[in-house]
Amino acid sequence: MNDGDRMAEVDPVRLGPQSQFKFKCHPGIECFTQCCRDINIILTPYDIIRLKQRLGLSSEEFLALYTEPQLLEKTGLPVITLKFLKEEDQAGDSKLCPFVRENGCLVYDDRPTTCRYYPLGVASLSHKEDADGDEFYFYVHEPHCLGFKADKLWSVKEWRKDQGVDIHDKINAEWTDLLVRKRSFPPNMQLTEQTKNMFFLVSYNLDKFREFVFESSFLNHYAIEESILKRIKADDIELLKFGLKWLKWLLFKEGDFKRIPAAEAADKQKEE
Ligand code: SF4
Ligand code: SF4
């Protein structure tokens, strides 16, 4: 379930959907849950929706209890990672995922995207320096992981389907696209703090973003259809899709986000 911090052990081979590998993981294997310690797991927006719903928390509560902020290299964009905890009564610096238990993952059905991909890593969710264009996968060969000793053969495509990662990738697609495209910006193109804050709000703190849409002056500035407002009020995934569309408009001036003419004219006047 690792993709980030142990890059020295990562196999540099770029894998595509048809690439094949041998792997099997199951309870009872000697290394069971060894992969759930001392790792860096970047959380995606859909991971947070699933986990906060699973735990009955608001996005803000989930962020405060279980995450840490990081800056994604080459983008300057804020990302969040699962906050690992030092093992109680254990010597050494080993840190454990807050959801790991002796018999496995407490939130297995709602586990994050990175955990589903393991033993593969996905470029867009890693700190890989060359993750700057096409999406690709790579092996995370960790010495303790015995799964590679098995004979069960998978293609990357089959593995993704088996691990239920397709739905995660589908919902996160626009967000991943923002990360990958931002990575290819020239370094002198900096984002304003306000834009970074908006990226954080939409990506990770959806409940607060909903408040922002409905309780700030947002709707005085943008013309949003009633049917959309109804959907995003009730549904986190719809709200996320809406937010990502808005971010794309903010970051790249792409899409058909409609400003309210009076607000647009007032902004232009301020700029003059
Ligand atoms: S085989 Fe690998 S993925 Fe499975 S429990 Fe062991 S270390 Fe984790
Ligand atoms: S979320 Fe579950 S699968 Fe992922 S590292 Fe934590 S315990 Fe392991």
Coordinates of C-alpha atoms and ligand atoms in Angstrom, one line a residue:
M1 CA 0.0 0.0 0.0
N2 CA 2.9 2.2 -0.5
D3 CA 3.7 4.6 -3.3
G4 CA 5.6 7.5 -2.1
D5 CA 8.4 7.5 0.5
R6 CA 10.3 4.4 -0.3
M7 CA 11.2 5.3 -3.8
A8 CA 14.6 3.6 -3.6
E9 CA 12.8 0.3 -3.6
V10 CA 10.6 1.1 -6.5
D11 CA 11.1 -0.8 -9.7
P12 CA 11.7 1.8 -12.5
V13 CA 9.8 -0.2 -15.1
R14 CA 6.8 1.7 -16.5
L15 CA 3.7 -0.5 -16.6
G16 CA 0.6 -0.2 -18.8
P17 CA -2.8 -1.8 -18.5
Q18 CA -1.7 -5.0 -20.2
S19 CA 1.5 -5.5 -18.3
Q20 CA 1.6 -8.7 -16.3
F21 CA 2.9 -9.6 -12.9
K22 CA 2.6 -12.5 -10.4
F23 CA 1.1 -11.7 -7.0
K24 CA -1.1 -13.1 -4.2
C25 CA -1.9 -11.6 -0.9
H26 CA -4.1 -13.2 1.8
P27 CA -4.7 -13.4 5.5
G28 CA -2.4 -15.9 6.9
I29 CA 0.6 -14.9 4.8
E30 CA 3.6 -14.4 7.0
C31 CA 3.9 -10.7 6.1
F32 CA 0.2 -9.9 6.7
T33 CA -0.3 -6.2 7.3
Q34 CA 3.5 -5.4 7.1
C35 CA 2.6 -3.1 4.2
C36 CA 0.4 -1.0 6.5
R37 CA 3.3 0.6 8.4
D38 CA 5.9 3.3 7.7
I39 CA 4.4 4.4 4.4
N40 CA 3.1 7.5 2.7
I41 CA -0.4 7.3 1.4
I42 CA -1.7 10.3 -0.5
L43 CA -5.5 10.4 -0.2
T44 CA -7.7 11.3 -3.2
P45 CA -11.0 13.2 -2.9
Y46 CA -13.0 10.0 -3.4
D47 CA -11.0 8.2 -0.7
I48 CA -12.1 10.9 1.7
I49 CA -15.7 10.7 0.7
R50 CA -15.7 6.9 1.3
L51 CA -13.7 7.0 4.6
K52 CA -15.7 9.9 6.1
Q53 CA -19.0 8.2 5.3
R54 CA -17.7 4.9 6.6
L55 CA -16.6 6.5 9.9
G56 CA -19.7 8.8 10.2
L57 CA -17.5 11.9 10.3
S58 CA -17.7 15.3 8.6
S59 CA -14.8 15.9 6.1
E60 CA -13.4 18.4 8.6
E61 CA -13.4 15.9 11.5
F62 CA -11.8 13.3 9.2
L63 CA -9.1 15.7 8.2
A64 CA -8.3 16.7 11.8
L65 CA -8.2 13.1 13.1
Y66 CA -6.6 11.1 10.4
T67 CA -4.6 13.2 8.0
E68 CA -1.5 15.4 7.5
P69 CA -0.9 18.0 4.9
Q70 CA 1.9 17.8 2.3
L71 CA 2.9 19.7 -0.8
L72 CA 3.1 17.7 -4.0
E73 CA 6.5 18.1 -5.6
K74 CA 6.5 20.0 -8.9
T75 CA 3.0 21.3 -8.5
G76 CA 3.0 23.3 -5.2
L77 CA -0.5 21.9 -4.7
P78 CA -1.5 20.8 -1.3
V79 CA -2.2 17.1 -0.8
I80 CA -3.1 15.2 2.3
T81 CA -1.8 11.9 3.6
L82 CA -3.0 9.4 6.1
K83 CA -1.5 10.2 9.5
F84 CA 0.4 7.2 10.8
L85 CA 0.8 6.6 14.5
K86 CA 3.7 5.4 16.5
E87 CA 3.2 1.8 17.7
E88 CA 2.3 1.7 21.4
D89 CA 4.7 0.0 23.7
Q90 CA 7.1 -0.6 20.9
A91 CA 10.7 0.5 20.7
G92 CA 11.9 2.2 17.5
D93 CA 10.3 4.7 15.2
S94 CA 7.9 2.4 13.3
K95 CA 4.5 4.1 12.6
L96 CA 1.2 2.3 11.8
C97 CA -1.8 3.1 9.8
P98 CA -4.6 4.1 12.2
F99 CA -6.9 1.5 10.5
V100 CA -4.7 -1.6 10.7
R101 CA -5.6 -4.3 13.2
E102 CA -4.3 -7.8 13.8
N103 CA -6.9 -9.3 11.5
G104 CA -6.4 -6.8 8.7
C105 CA -7.8 -3.4 7.6
L106 CA -10.6 -2.0 9.7
V107 CA -12.0 -0.1 6.7
Y108 CA -11.1 -2.7 4.0
D109 CA -14.2 -2.1 1.8
D110 CA -13.5 1.6 1.8
R111 CA -9.7 1.5 1.8
P112 CA -7.9 4.2 -0.1
T113 CA -6.9 4.1 -3.8
T114 CA -3.2 3.6 -3.1
C115 CA -4.0 0.6 -0.9
R116 CA -6.1 -0.9 -3.6
Y117 CA -3.3 -0.5 -6.2
Y118 CA -0.6 -2.1 -4.0
P119 CA 1.8 -3.8 -5.0
L120 CA 1.5 -1.4 -7.9
G121 CA 2.0 2.3 -7.6
V122 CA 0.3 4.9 -9.8
A123 CA 2.4 7.8 -11.1
S124 CA -0.2 10.5 -10.5
L125 CA -0.4 9.6 -6.8
S126 CA 3.3 9.4 -6.2
H127 CA 6.1 11.9 -5.7
K128 CA 7.9 10.5 -8.7
E129 CA 9.8 13.2 -10.5
D130 CA 9.0 11.9 -13.9
A131 CA 5.3 11.7 -13.2
D132 CA 4.8 14.6 -15.6
G133 CA 2.6 13.5 -18.4
D134 CA 1.0 10.1 -19.2
E135 CA -0.4 8.1 -16.4
F136 CA 1.5 4.9 -15.7
Y137 CA 2.0 2.2 -13.1
F138 CA 5.1 0.8 -11.4
Y139 CA 6.0 -2.1 -9.1
V140 CA 6.5 -1.3 -5.4
H141 CA 8.9 -4.1 -4.5
E142 CA 9.2 -4.0 -0.7
P143 CA 11.5 -6.6 0.8
H144 CA 8.9 -7.7 3.4
C145 CA 6.2 -8.3 0.8
L146 CA 6.0 -12.0 0.0
G147 CA 3.1 -11.7 -2.4
F148 CA 5.4 -11.7 -5.4
K149 CA 6.5 -15.3 -4.6
A150 CA 3.1 -16.6 -5.6
D151 CA 2.2 -18.0 -9.1
K152 CA -1.1 -16.1 -9.6
L153 CA -0.7 -14.1 -12.8
W154 CA -2.5 -10.7 -13.3
S155 CA -2.5 -8.0 -15.9
V156 CA -2.6 -4.5 -14.5
K157 CA -6.1 -4.2 -15.9
E158 CA -7.3 -7.3 -14.2
W159 CA -5.8 -6.2 -10.9
R160 CA -7.5 -2.8 -11.0
K161 CA -10.8 -4.5 -11.6
D162 CA -10.3 -7.1 -8.9
Q163 CA -9.4 -4.4 -6.3
G164 CA -12.3 -2.2 -7.2
V165 CA -10.0 0.7 -8.1
D166 CA -11.8 1.5 -11.4
I167 CA -14.6 3.4 -9.7
H168 CA -12.1 5.4 -7.7
D169 CA -10.1 6.3 -10.8
K170 CA -13.3 7.3 -12.6
I171 CA -14.5 9.6 -9.9
N172 CA -11.0 11.0 -9.3
A173 CA -10.2 11.4 -13.0
E174 CA -10.7 15.2 -13.2
W175 CA -8.7 15.7 -10.0
T176 CA -5.9 13.5 -11.3
D177 CA -5.9 15.4 -14.5
L178 CA -5.5 18.7 -12.6
L179 CA -2.4 17.2 -10.7
V180 CA -0.8 15.9 -13.9
R181 CA -1.4 19.0 -15.9
K182 CA -0.2 21.3 -13.1
R183 CA 3.0 19.2 -12.9
S184 CA 3.8 20.2 -16.4
F185 CA 3.4 24.0 -15.8
P186 CA 6.6 26.0 -16.1
P187 CA 8.0 26.5 -12.5
N188 CA 7.5 30.3 -12.8
M189 CA 3.7 29.9 -13.0
Q190 CA 2.7 30.1 -9.4
L191 CA -0.7 29.6 -8.0
T192 CA -2.2 32.2 -5.7
E193 CA -2.8 31.2 -2.1
Q194 CA -6.5 31.7 -2.7
T195 CA -6.4 29.2 -5.6
K196 CA -4.5 26.7 -3.5
N197 CA -7.0 27.1 -0.7
M198 CA -9.9 26.5 -3.1
F199 CA -8.1 23.4 -4.4
F200 CA -7.8 22.1 -0.8
L201 CA -11.4 22.9 0.0
V202 CA -12.8 21.1 -3.1
S203 CA -10.4 18.2 -3.0
Y204 CA -10.6 17.3 0.7
N205 CA -13.0 19.3 2.7
L206 CA -16.2 18.9 0.8
D207 CA -18.6 19.7 3.7
K208 CA -16.9 23.1 4.0
F209 CA -17.0 23.6 0.3
R210 CA -20.8 22.9 0.4
E211 CA -21.1 25.7 3.0
F212 CA -19.0 27.9 0.8
V213 CA -21.2 27.4 -2.2
F214 CA -24.5 27.8 -0.3
E215 CA -23.6 30.2 2.5
S216 CA -21.1 32.6 1.1
S217 CA -21.6 35.1 -1.8
F218 CA -20.6 32.4 -4.3
L219 CA -24.0 32.2 -5.9
N220 CA -24.0 36.0 -6.4
H221 CA -21.1 35.4 -8.7
Y222 CA -21.9 32.3 -10.7
A223 CA -25.1 31.3 -12.5
I224 CA -25.8 27.7 -11.5
E225 CA -28.9 25.9 -12.6
E226 CA -31.4 24.9 -9.9
S227 CA -31.2 21.2 -10.8
I228 CA -27.4 21.3 -10.3
L229 CA -27.8 23.1 -6.9
K230 CA -30.3 20.5 -5.8
R231 CA -27.9 17.7 -6.7
I232 CA -24.8 19.1 -5.1
K233 CA -26.7 19.9 -1.9
A234 CA -27.6 16.3 -1.4
D235 CA -24.8 14.3 -2.9
D236 CA -21.0 14.4 -2.1
I237 CA -19.9 12.9 -5.5
E238 CA -22.0 15.4 -7.4
L239 CA -20.5 18.2 -5.3
L240 CA -17.0 16.9 -6.0
K241 CA -17.7 16.8 -9.7
F242 CA -19.0 20.3 -9.6
G243 CA -16.1 21.5 -7.6
L244 CA -13.5 20.0 -9.9
K245 CA -15.2 21.6 -12.9
W246 CA -15.0 24.9 -11.1
L247 CA -11.3 24.3 -10.2
K248 CA -10.6 23.6 -13.9
W249 CA -12.2 26.9 -14.8
L250 CA -10.2 28.7 -12.1
L251 CA -6.8 27.0 -12.9
F252 CA -7.0 26.8 -16.7
K253 CA -9.9 28.9 -17.7
E254 CA -11.5 25.9 -19.3
G255 CA -15.2 24.9 -19.3
D256 CA -18.5 26.6 -19.4
F257 CA -18.7 28.1 -16.0
K258 CA -21.0 31.1 -16.3
R259 CA -20.4 34.2 -14.3
I260 CA -23.3 36.5 -13.4
P261 CA -22.9 39.5 -15.8
A262 CA -23.3 42.1 -13.0
A263 CA -20.6 40.4 -10.8
E264 CA -18.3 40.1 -13.8
A265 CA -18.7 43.8 -14.7
A266 CA -18.0 44.7 -11.1
D267 CA -14.8 42.7 -11.1
K268 CA -13.7 44.3 -14.3
Q269 CA -14.3 47.7 -12.8
K270 CA -12.2 46.8 -9.8
E271 CA -9.3 45.7 -12.1
E272 CA -9.4 49.0 -14.0
Ligands
SF4_1 S1 1.7 -10.0 0.7 FE1 2.4 -7.9 0.5 S2 0.5 -6.8 0.3 FE2 0.0 -8.8 1.2 S3 0.1 -8.5 3.4 FE3 2.1 -9.2 2.8 S4 3.2 -7.2 2.5 FE4 1.0 -6.7 2.5
SF4_2 S1 -6.1 1.8 5.0 FE1 -6.2 -0.3 5.4 S2 -5.1 -1.3 3.7 FE2 -4.5 0.9 3.8 S3 -2.7 1.0 5.0 FE3 -4.4 1.3 6.4 S4 -4.9 -0.7 7.2 FE4 -3.6 -1.0 5.4

